[in-house]
XYZ file of C-alpha atoms in Angstrom:
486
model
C 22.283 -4.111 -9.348
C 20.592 -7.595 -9.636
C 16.941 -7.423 -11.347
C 14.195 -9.050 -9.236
C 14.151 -13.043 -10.073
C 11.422 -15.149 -11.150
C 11.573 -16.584 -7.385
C 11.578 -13.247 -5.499
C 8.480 -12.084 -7.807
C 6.673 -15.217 -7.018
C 7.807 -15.135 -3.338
C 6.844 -11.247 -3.049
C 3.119 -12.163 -4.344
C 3.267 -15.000 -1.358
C 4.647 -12.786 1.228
C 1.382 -10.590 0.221
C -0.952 -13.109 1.333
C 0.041 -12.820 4.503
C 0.966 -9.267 4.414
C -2.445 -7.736 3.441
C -5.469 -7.789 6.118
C -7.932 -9.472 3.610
C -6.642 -12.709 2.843
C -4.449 -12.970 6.249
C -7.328 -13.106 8.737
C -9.037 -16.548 7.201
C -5.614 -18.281 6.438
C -4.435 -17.199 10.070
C -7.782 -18.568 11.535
C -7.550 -21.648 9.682
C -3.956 -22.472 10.721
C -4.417 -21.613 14.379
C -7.779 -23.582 14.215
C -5.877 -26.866 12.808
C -2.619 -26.565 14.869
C -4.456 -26.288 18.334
C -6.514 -29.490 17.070
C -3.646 -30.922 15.978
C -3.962 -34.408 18.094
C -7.439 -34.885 16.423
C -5.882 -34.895 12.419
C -5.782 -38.798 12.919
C -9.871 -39.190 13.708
C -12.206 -38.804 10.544
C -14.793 -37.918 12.602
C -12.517 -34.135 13.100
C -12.974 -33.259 9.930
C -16.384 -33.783 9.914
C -17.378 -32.032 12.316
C -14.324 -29.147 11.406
C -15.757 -28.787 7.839
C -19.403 -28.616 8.527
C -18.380 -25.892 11.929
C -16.486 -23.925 9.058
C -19.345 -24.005 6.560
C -21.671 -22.616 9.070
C -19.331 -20.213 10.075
C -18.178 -19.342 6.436
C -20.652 -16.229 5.948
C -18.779 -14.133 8.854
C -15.671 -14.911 6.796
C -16.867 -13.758 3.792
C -17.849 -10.566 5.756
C -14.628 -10.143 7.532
C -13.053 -10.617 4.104
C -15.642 -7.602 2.509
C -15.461 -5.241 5.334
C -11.791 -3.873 5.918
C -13.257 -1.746 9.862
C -11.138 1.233 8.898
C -9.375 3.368 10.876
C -12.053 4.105 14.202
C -13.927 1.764 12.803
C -11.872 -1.232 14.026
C -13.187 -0.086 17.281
C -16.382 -1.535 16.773
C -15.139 -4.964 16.080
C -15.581 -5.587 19.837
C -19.242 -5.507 19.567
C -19.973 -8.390 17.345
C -17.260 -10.276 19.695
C -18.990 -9.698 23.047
C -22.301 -10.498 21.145
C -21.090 -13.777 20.468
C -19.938 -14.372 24.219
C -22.974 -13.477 25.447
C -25.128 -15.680 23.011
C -22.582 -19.238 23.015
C -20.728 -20.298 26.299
C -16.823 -19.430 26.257
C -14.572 -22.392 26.659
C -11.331 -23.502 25.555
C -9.672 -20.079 26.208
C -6.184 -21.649 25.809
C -7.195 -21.106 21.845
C -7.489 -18.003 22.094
C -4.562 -17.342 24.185
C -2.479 -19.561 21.694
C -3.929 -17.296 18.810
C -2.587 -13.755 20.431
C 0.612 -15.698 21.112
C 1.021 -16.604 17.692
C -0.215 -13.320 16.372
C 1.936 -11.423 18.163
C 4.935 -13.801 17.572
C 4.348 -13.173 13.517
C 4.000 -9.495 13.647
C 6.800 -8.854 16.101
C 9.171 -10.610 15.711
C 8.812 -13.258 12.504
C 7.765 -9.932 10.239
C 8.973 -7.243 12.086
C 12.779 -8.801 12.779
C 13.000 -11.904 11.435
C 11.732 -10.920 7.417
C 12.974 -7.830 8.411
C 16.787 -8.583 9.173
C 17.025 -11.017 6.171
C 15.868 -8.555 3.861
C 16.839 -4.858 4.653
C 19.514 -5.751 7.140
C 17.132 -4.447 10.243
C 18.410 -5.034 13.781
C 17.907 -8.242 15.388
C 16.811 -6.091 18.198
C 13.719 -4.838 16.423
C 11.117 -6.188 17.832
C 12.382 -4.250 21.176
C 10.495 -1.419 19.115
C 8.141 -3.355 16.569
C 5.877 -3.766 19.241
C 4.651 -0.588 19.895
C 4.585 0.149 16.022
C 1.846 -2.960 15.723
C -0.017 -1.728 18.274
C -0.835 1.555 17.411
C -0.790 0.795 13.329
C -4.026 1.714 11.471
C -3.015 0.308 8.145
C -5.154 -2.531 5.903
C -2.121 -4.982 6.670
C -2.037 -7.854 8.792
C -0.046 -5.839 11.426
C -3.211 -3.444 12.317
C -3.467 -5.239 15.680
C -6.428 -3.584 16.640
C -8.266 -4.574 13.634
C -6.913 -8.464 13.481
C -8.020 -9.890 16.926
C -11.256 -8.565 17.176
C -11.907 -10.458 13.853
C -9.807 -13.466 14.027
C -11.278 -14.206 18.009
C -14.828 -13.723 17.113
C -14.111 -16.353 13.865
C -12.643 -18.845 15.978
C -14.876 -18.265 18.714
C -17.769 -19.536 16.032
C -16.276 -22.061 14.473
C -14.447 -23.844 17.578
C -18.086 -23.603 19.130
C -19.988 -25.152 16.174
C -17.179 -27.962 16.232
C -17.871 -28.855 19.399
C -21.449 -29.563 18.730
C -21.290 -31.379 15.568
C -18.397 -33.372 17.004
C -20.317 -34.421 20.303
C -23.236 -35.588 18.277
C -25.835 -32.367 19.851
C -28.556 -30.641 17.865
C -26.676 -27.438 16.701
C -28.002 -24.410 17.062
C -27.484 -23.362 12.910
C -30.183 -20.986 12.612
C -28.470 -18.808 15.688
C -25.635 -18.919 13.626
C -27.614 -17.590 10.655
C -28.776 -14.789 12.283
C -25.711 -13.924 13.975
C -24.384 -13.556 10.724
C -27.564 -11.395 9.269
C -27.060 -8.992 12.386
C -23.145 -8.773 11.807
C -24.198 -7.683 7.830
C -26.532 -5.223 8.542
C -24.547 -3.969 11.263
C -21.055 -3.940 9.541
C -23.118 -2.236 6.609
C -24.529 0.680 8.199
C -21.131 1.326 9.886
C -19.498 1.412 6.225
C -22.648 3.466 4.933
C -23.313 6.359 7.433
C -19.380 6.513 9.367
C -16.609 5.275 6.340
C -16.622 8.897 4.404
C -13.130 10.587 4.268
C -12.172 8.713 0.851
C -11.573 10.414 -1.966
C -14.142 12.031 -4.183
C -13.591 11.004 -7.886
C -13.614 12.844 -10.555
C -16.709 11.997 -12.833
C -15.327 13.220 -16.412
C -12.228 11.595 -18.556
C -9.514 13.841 -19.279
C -10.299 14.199 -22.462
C -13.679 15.445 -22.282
C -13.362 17.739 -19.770
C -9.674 19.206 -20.423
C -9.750 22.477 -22.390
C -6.351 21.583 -24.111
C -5.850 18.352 -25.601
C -2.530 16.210 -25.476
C -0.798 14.247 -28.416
C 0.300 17.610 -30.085
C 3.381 19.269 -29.946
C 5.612 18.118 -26.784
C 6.825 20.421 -24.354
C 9.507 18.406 -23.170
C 11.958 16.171 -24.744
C 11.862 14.010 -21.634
C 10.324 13.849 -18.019
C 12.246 12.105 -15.124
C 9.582 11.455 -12.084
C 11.169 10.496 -9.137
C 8.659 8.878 -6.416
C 9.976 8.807 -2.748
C 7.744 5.747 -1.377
C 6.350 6.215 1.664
C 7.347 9.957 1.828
C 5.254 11.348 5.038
C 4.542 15.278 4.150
C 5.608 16.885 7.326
C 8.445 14.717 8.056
C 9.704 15.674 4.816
C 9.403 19.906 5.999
C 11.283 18.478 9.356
C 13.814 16.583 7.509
C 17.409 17.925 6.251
C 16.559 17.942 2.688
C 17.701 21.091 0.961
C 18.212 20.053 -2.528
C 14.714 18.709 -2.966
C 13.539 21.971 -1.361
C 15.695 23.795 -3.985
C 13.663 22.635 -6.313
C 10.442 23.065 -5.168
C 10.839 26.636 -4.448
C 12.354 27.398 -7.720
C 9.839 24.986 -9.516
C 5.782 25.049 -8.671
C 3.835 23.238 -5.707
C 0.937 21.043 -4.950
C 0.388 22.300 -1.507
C -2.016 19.753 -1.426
C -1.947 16.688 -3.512
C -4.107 13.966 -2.538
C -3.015 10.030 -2.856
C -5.579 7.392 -3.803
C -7.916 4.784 -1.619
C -6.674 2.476 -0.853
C -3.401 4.144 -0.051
C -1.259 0.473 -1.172
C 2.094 0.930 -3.011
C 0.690 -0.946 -6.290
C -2.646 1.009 -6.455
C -1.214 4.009 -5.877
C 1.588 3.741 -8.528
C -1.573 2.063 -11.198
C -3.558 5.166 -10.435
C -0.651 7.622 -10.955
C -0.049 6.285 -14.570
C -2.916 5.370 -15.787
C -5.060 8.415 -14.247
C -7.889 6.538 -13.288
C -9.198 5.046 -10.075
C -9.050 0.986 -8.407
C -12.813 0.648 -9.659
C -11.513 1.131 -13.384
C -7.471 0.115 -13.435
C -8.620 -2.898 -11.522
C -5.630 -2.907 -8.783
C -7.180 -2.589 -5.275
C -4.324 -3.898 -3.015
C -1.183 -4.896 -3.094
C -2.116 -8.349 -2.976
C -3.207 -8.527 -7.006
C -4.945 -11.102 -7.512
C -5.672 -10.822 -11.599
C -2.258 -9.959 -12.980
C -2.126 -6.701 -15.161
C -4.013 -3.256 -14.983
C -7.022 -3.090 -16.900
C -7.065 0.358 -18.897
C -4.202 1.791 -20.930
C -1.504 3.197 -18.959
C 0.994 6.340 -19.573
C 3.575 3.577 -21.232
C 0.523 2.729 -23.980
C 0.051 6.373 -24.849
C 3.603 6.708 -25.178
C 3.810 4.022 -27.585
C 1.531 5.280 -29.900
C 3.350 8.323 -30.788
C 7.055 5.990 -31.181
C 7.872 7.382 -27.766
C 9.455 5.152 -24.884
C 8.783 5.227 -21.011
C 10.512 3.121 -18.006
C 9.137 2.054 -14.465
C 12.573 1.631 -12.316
C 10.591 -0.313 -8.956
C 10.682 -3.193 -7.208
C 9.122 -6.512 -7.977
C 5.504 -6.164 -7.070
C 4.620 -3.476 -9.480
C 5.364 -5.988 -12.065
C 2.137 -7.110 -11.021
C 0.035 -4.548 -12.695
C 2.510 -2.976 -14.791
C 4.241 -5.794 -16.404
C 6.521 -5.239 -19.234
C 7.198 -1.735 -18.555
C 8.441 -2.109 -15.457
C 12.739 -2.465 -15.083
C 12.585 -4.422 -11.798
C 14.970 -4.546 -8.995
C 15.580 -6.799 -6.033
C 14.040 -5.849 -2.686
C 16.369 -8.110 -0.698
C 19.236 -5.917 0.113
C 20.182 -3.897 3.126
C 17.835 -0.879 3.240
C 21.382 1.645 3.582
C 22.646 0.930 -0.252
C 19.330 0.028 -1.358
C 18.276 3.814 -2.559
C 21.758 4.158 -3.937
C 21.396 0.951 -6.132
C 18.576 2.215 -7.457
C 19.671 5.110 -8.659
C 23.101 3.595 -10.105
C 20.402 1.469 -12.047
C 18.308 4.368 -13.259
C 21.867 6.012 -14.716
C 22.445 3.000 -16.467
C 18.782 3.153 -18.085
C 19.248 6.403 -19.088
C 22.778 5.764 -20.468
C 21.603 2.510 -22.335
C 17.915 2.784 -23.308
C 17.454 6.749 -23.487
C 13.686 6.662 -22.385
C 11.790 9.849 -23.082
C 10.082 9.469 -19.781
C 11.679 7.363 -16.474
C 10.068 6.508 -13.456
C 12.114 6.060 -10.598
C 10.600 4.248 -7.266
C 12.965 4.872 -4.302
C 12.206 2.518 -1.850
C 14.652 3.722 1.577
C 12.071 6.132 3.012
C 9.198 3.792 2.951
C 11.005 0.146 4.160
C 12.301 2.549 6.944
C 9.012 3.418 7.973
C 7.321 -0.078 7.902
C 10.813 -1.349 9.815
C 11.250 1.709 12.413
C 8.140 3.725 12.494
C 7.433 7.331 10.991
C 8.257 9.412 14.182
C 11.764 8.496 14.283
C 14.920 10.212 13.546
C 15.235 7.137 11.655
C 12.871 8.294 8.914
C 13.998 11.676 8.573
C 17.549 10.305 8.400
C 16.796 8.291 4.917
C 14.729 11.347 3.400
C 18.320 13.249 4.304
C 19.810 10.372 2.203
C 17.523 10.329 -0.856
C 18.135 13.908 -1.105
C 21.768 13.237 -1.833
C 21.190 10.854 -4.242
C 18.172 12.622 -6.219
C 21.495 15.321 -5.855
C 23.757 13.200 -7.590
C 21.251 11.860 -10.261
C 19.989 15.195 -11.288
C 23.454 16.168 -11.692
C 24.565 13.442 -13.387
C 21.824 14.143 -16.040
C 22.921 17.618 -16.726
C 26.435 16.676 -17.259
C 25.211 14.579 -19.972
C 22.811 17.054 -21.018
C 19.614 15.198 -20.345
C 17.928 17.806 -18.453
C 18.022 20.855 -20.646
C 14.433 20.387 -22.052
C 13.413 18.087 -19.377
C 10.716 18.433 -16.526
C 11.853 16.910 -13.403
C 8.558 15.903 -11.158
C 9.482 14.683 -7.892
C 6.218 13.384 -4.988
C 5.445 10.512 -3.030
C 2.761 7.895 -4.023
C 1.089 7.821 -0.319
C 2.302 9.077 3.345
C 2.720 7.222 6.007
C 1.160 7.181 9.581
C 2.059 6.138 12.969
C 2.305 2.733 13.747
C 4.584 0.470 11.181
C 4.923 3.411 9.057
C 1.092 1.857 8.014
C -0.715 3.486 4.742
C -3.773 2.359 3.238
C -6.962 3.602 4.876
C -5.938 7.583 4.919
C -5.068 7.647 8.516
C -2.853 10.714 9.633
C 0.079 11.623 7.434
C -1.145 9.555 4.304
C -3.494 11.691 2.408
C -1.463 13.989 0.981
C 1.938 13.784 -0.300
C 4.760 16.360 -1.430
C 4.599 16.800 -4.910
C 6.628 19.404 -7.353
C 7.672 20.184 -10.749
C 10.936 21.625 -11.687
C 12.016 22.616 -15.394
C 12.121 25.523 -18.360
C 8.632 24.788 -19.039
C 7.568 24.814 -15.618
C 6.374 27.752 -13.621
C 9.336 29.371 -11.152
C 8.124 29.977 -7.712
C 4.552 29.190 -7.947
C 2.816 27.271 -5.554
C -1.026 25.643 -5.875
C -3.361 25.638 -2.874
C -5.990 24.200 -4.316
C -6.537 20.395 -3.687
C -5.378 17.894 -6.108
C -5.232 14.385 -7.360
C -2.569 12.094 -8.237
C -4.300 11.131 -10.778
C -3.611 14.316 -12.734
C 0.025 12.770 -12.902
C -0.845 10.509 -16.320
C -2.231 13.271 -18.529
C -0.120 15.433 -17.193
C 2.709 13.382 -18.687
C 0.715 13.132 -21.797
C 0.738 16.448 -21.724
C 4.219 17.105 -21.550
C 5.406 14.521 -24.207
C 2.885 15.414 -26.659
C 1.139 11.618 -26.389
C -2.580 11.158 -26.361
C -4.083 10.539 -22.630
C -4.396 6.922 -21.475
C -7.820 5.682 -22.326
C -9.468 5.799 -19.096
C -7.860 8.920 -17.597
C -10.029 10.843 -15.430
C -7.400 13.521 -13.506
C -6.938 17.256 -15.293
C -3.517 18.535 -16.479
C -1.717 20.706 -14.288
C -1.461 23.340 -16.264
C -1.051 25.839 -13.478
C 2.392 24.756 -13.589
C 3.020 24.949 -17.038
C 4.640 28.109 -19.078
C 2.580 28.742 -21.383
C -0.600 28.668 -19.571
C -0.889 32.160 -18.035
């Protein structure tokens, strides 16, 4: 299987900037702004007037770029826009219209069948049901519909307006403008203080002040394999045929209740898992990254220090904060051999490199949730398939005797909700993700009701592998699990 290349990592950090909400809603108003003015490119007096309407309308950028409107939130994006048509006149509504046009045209069909087809092999028919998913998503991506035009309409609304008035020569109104933006501060602020508060709590303490037992002693394990299903929704996993994965966690011990990170993005998610710390310290809030490279030490670092080795098996954009210790693979394959790909790669780690601890991201569940939605036989159908090959690998490993001190740990990094299988702002089926542990050092038939972090998952490793805990880890060990904790 082909590794990622230099030109799909650089075209997968591209793809991002249109991808993620934050940075697509000013590049999207700023292309539709300049293509329905098109004619006027030739007359210096346009971009006059177009720069000095954009600097006055910069500040509700800046706020649309700060404030993501999460979840029922997004419903309140109306307000600011019927503020705005009540205070300016409404003209030139053929912007506007060409604006839903094109949004619709990129989320339907140039993402959703286009993109799409050429790189998981999706229908050309899939924007016959990519509609409906954009529609109803909730996530922090460009495809939230109902987060998108409230913002990019009010944006254009402003600047076409103050445009129009520096271009015909009139005494703009700036100071309206001004305030405007004031109100649309205090008002997106008290939203976000008194209504955003389902994330996360965080945990206060590093592990290694508040842990009774301390890691980078003895190992309990000669190696951990974690296996992370992307994008594997909780209950669609209990609905889907997936009996050797539920093997395992019966025979093995449960986190009823595992909770994923905010924001809920495949690259914070993943940071947060192995380096046991939060976005605030590991420094990856998206999956758009904009300074390359987590912050804090990771699970690989504290593995290091003891002459230990660990692998990341993913695809390209964890490179991003993980770097180095990351095996990539290509993404641009047809989503039916791309689990199976993956895992014939992660045999040939194992048989080549030996790693004491491998992480393997299988990537089937979650491009089949983004492509096809969540509530799909569709879904369940790939979960059905990973199964088999998590199977196959785990078998593999014991005919080669790789698994008899090992600790299997098998999760998701984030569920998915309705919509385009859309994660990120804790919506429905995202919180909290299956996780289990399977191996002789691991409790049989225990399960844990008791809510949980993901960010137990790097000193937990630690743990296991007798390494010291990454530097900034903040999640305890789960030591219910373990043996030798009665």
């Amino acid at each position: 299987m082909k590794k990622a290349s230099s030109f799909e990592i650089v075209a997968a950090r591209c793809w991002n900037l249109l991808n993620e909400g934050k940075p697509f809603t000013p590049i999207f108003v700023v292309g539709v702004f300049l293509l329905y003015h098109i004619a006027q490119w030739s007359d210096p007096g346009f971009w006059s007037a177009c720069g000095v309407g954009f600097f006055v309308t910069l500040p509700l950028f800046v706020l649309y770029y700060c404030f993501d409107f999460p979840l029922f939130l997004r419903n309140y994006l109306w307000l600011p826009l019927i503020a705005a048509l009540l205070i300016w006149e409404s003209s030139e509504f053929l912007l506007y219209l060409l604006a839903i046009g094109l949004f619709l045209f990129f989320t339907i069909y140039f993402w959703g069948t286009f993109y799409y087809r050429l790189r998981i092999g999706t229908t050309w028919w899939n924007f016959t049901r990519f509609w409906k998913l954009v529609l109803k998503n909730s996530d922090s991506t460009s495809g939230n519909a109902q987060e998108q035009m409230p913002k990019f309409l009010l944006l254009l609304f402003v600047w076409n307006h103050y445009y129009r008035q520096f271009e015909n020569g009139a005494s703009a109104d700036v100071g309206t403008g001004l305030l405007f933006a004031g109100g649309l501060l205090v008002y997106s602020f008290i939203l976000h203080r008194y209504l955003f508060d389902w994330k996360p709590v965080e945990i206060p303490t590093y592990t290694r002040d508040s842990s009774k037992v301390q890691a980078g002693g003895e190992a309990l394990n000669k190696k951990v394999i974690v296996i992370v299903v992307d994008g594997m929704r909780k209950e669609r996993f209990e609905e889907a045929d997936a009996p050797f994965m539920k093997k395992l966690r019966s025979e093995g011990t449960e986190y009823a209740q595992m909770e994923t990170v905010y924001p809920a993005r495949t690259v914070v998610c993943f940071s947060s898992m192995f380096t046991g710390t939060y976005p605030r310290e590991h420094g990856i809030r998206s999956n758009m990254v904009w300074r390359l490279g987590i912050r804090v030490e990771s699970i690989f670092d504290s593995l290091r220090k003891v002459g230990k080795k660990g692998r990341l098996l993913g695809i390209a954009h964890l490179i991003d904060s993980m770097g180095d210790d990351v095996e990539s693979v290509t993404a641009v394959m047809h989503n039916d051999v791309a689990d199976r790909n993956i895992i014939e790669r992660a045999k040939k780690i194992m048989a080549e490199q030996n790693p004491d601890l491998l992480v393997a991201q299988l990537i089937g569940v979650d491009q089949t949730g983004h492509s096809r939605g969540v509530l799909y036989d569709d879904y369940t159908q790939k979960i059905a398939e990973a199964d088999k090959l998590i199977e196959e690998f785990v078998g593999w490993l014991e005919e080669r005797g790789m698994m008899e001190n090992t600790t299997l740990i098998l999760c998701a990094d984030h569920g998915q909700a309705d919509g385009i299988g859309g994660h990120g702002h804790l919506d429905e089926g995202e919180r909290y993700v299956p996780f289990f542990l399977h191996g002789p050092a691991i409790k049989q038939g225990h399960r844990i009701d008791e809510k949980h972090s993901l960010v137990s998952m790097a000193p937990t490793l630690a743990y296991l592998l007798g390494a010291p805990f990454p530097s900034h880890s903040r999640g305890p060990i789960l030591t219910e699990a373990i043996n030798q904790h009665d």
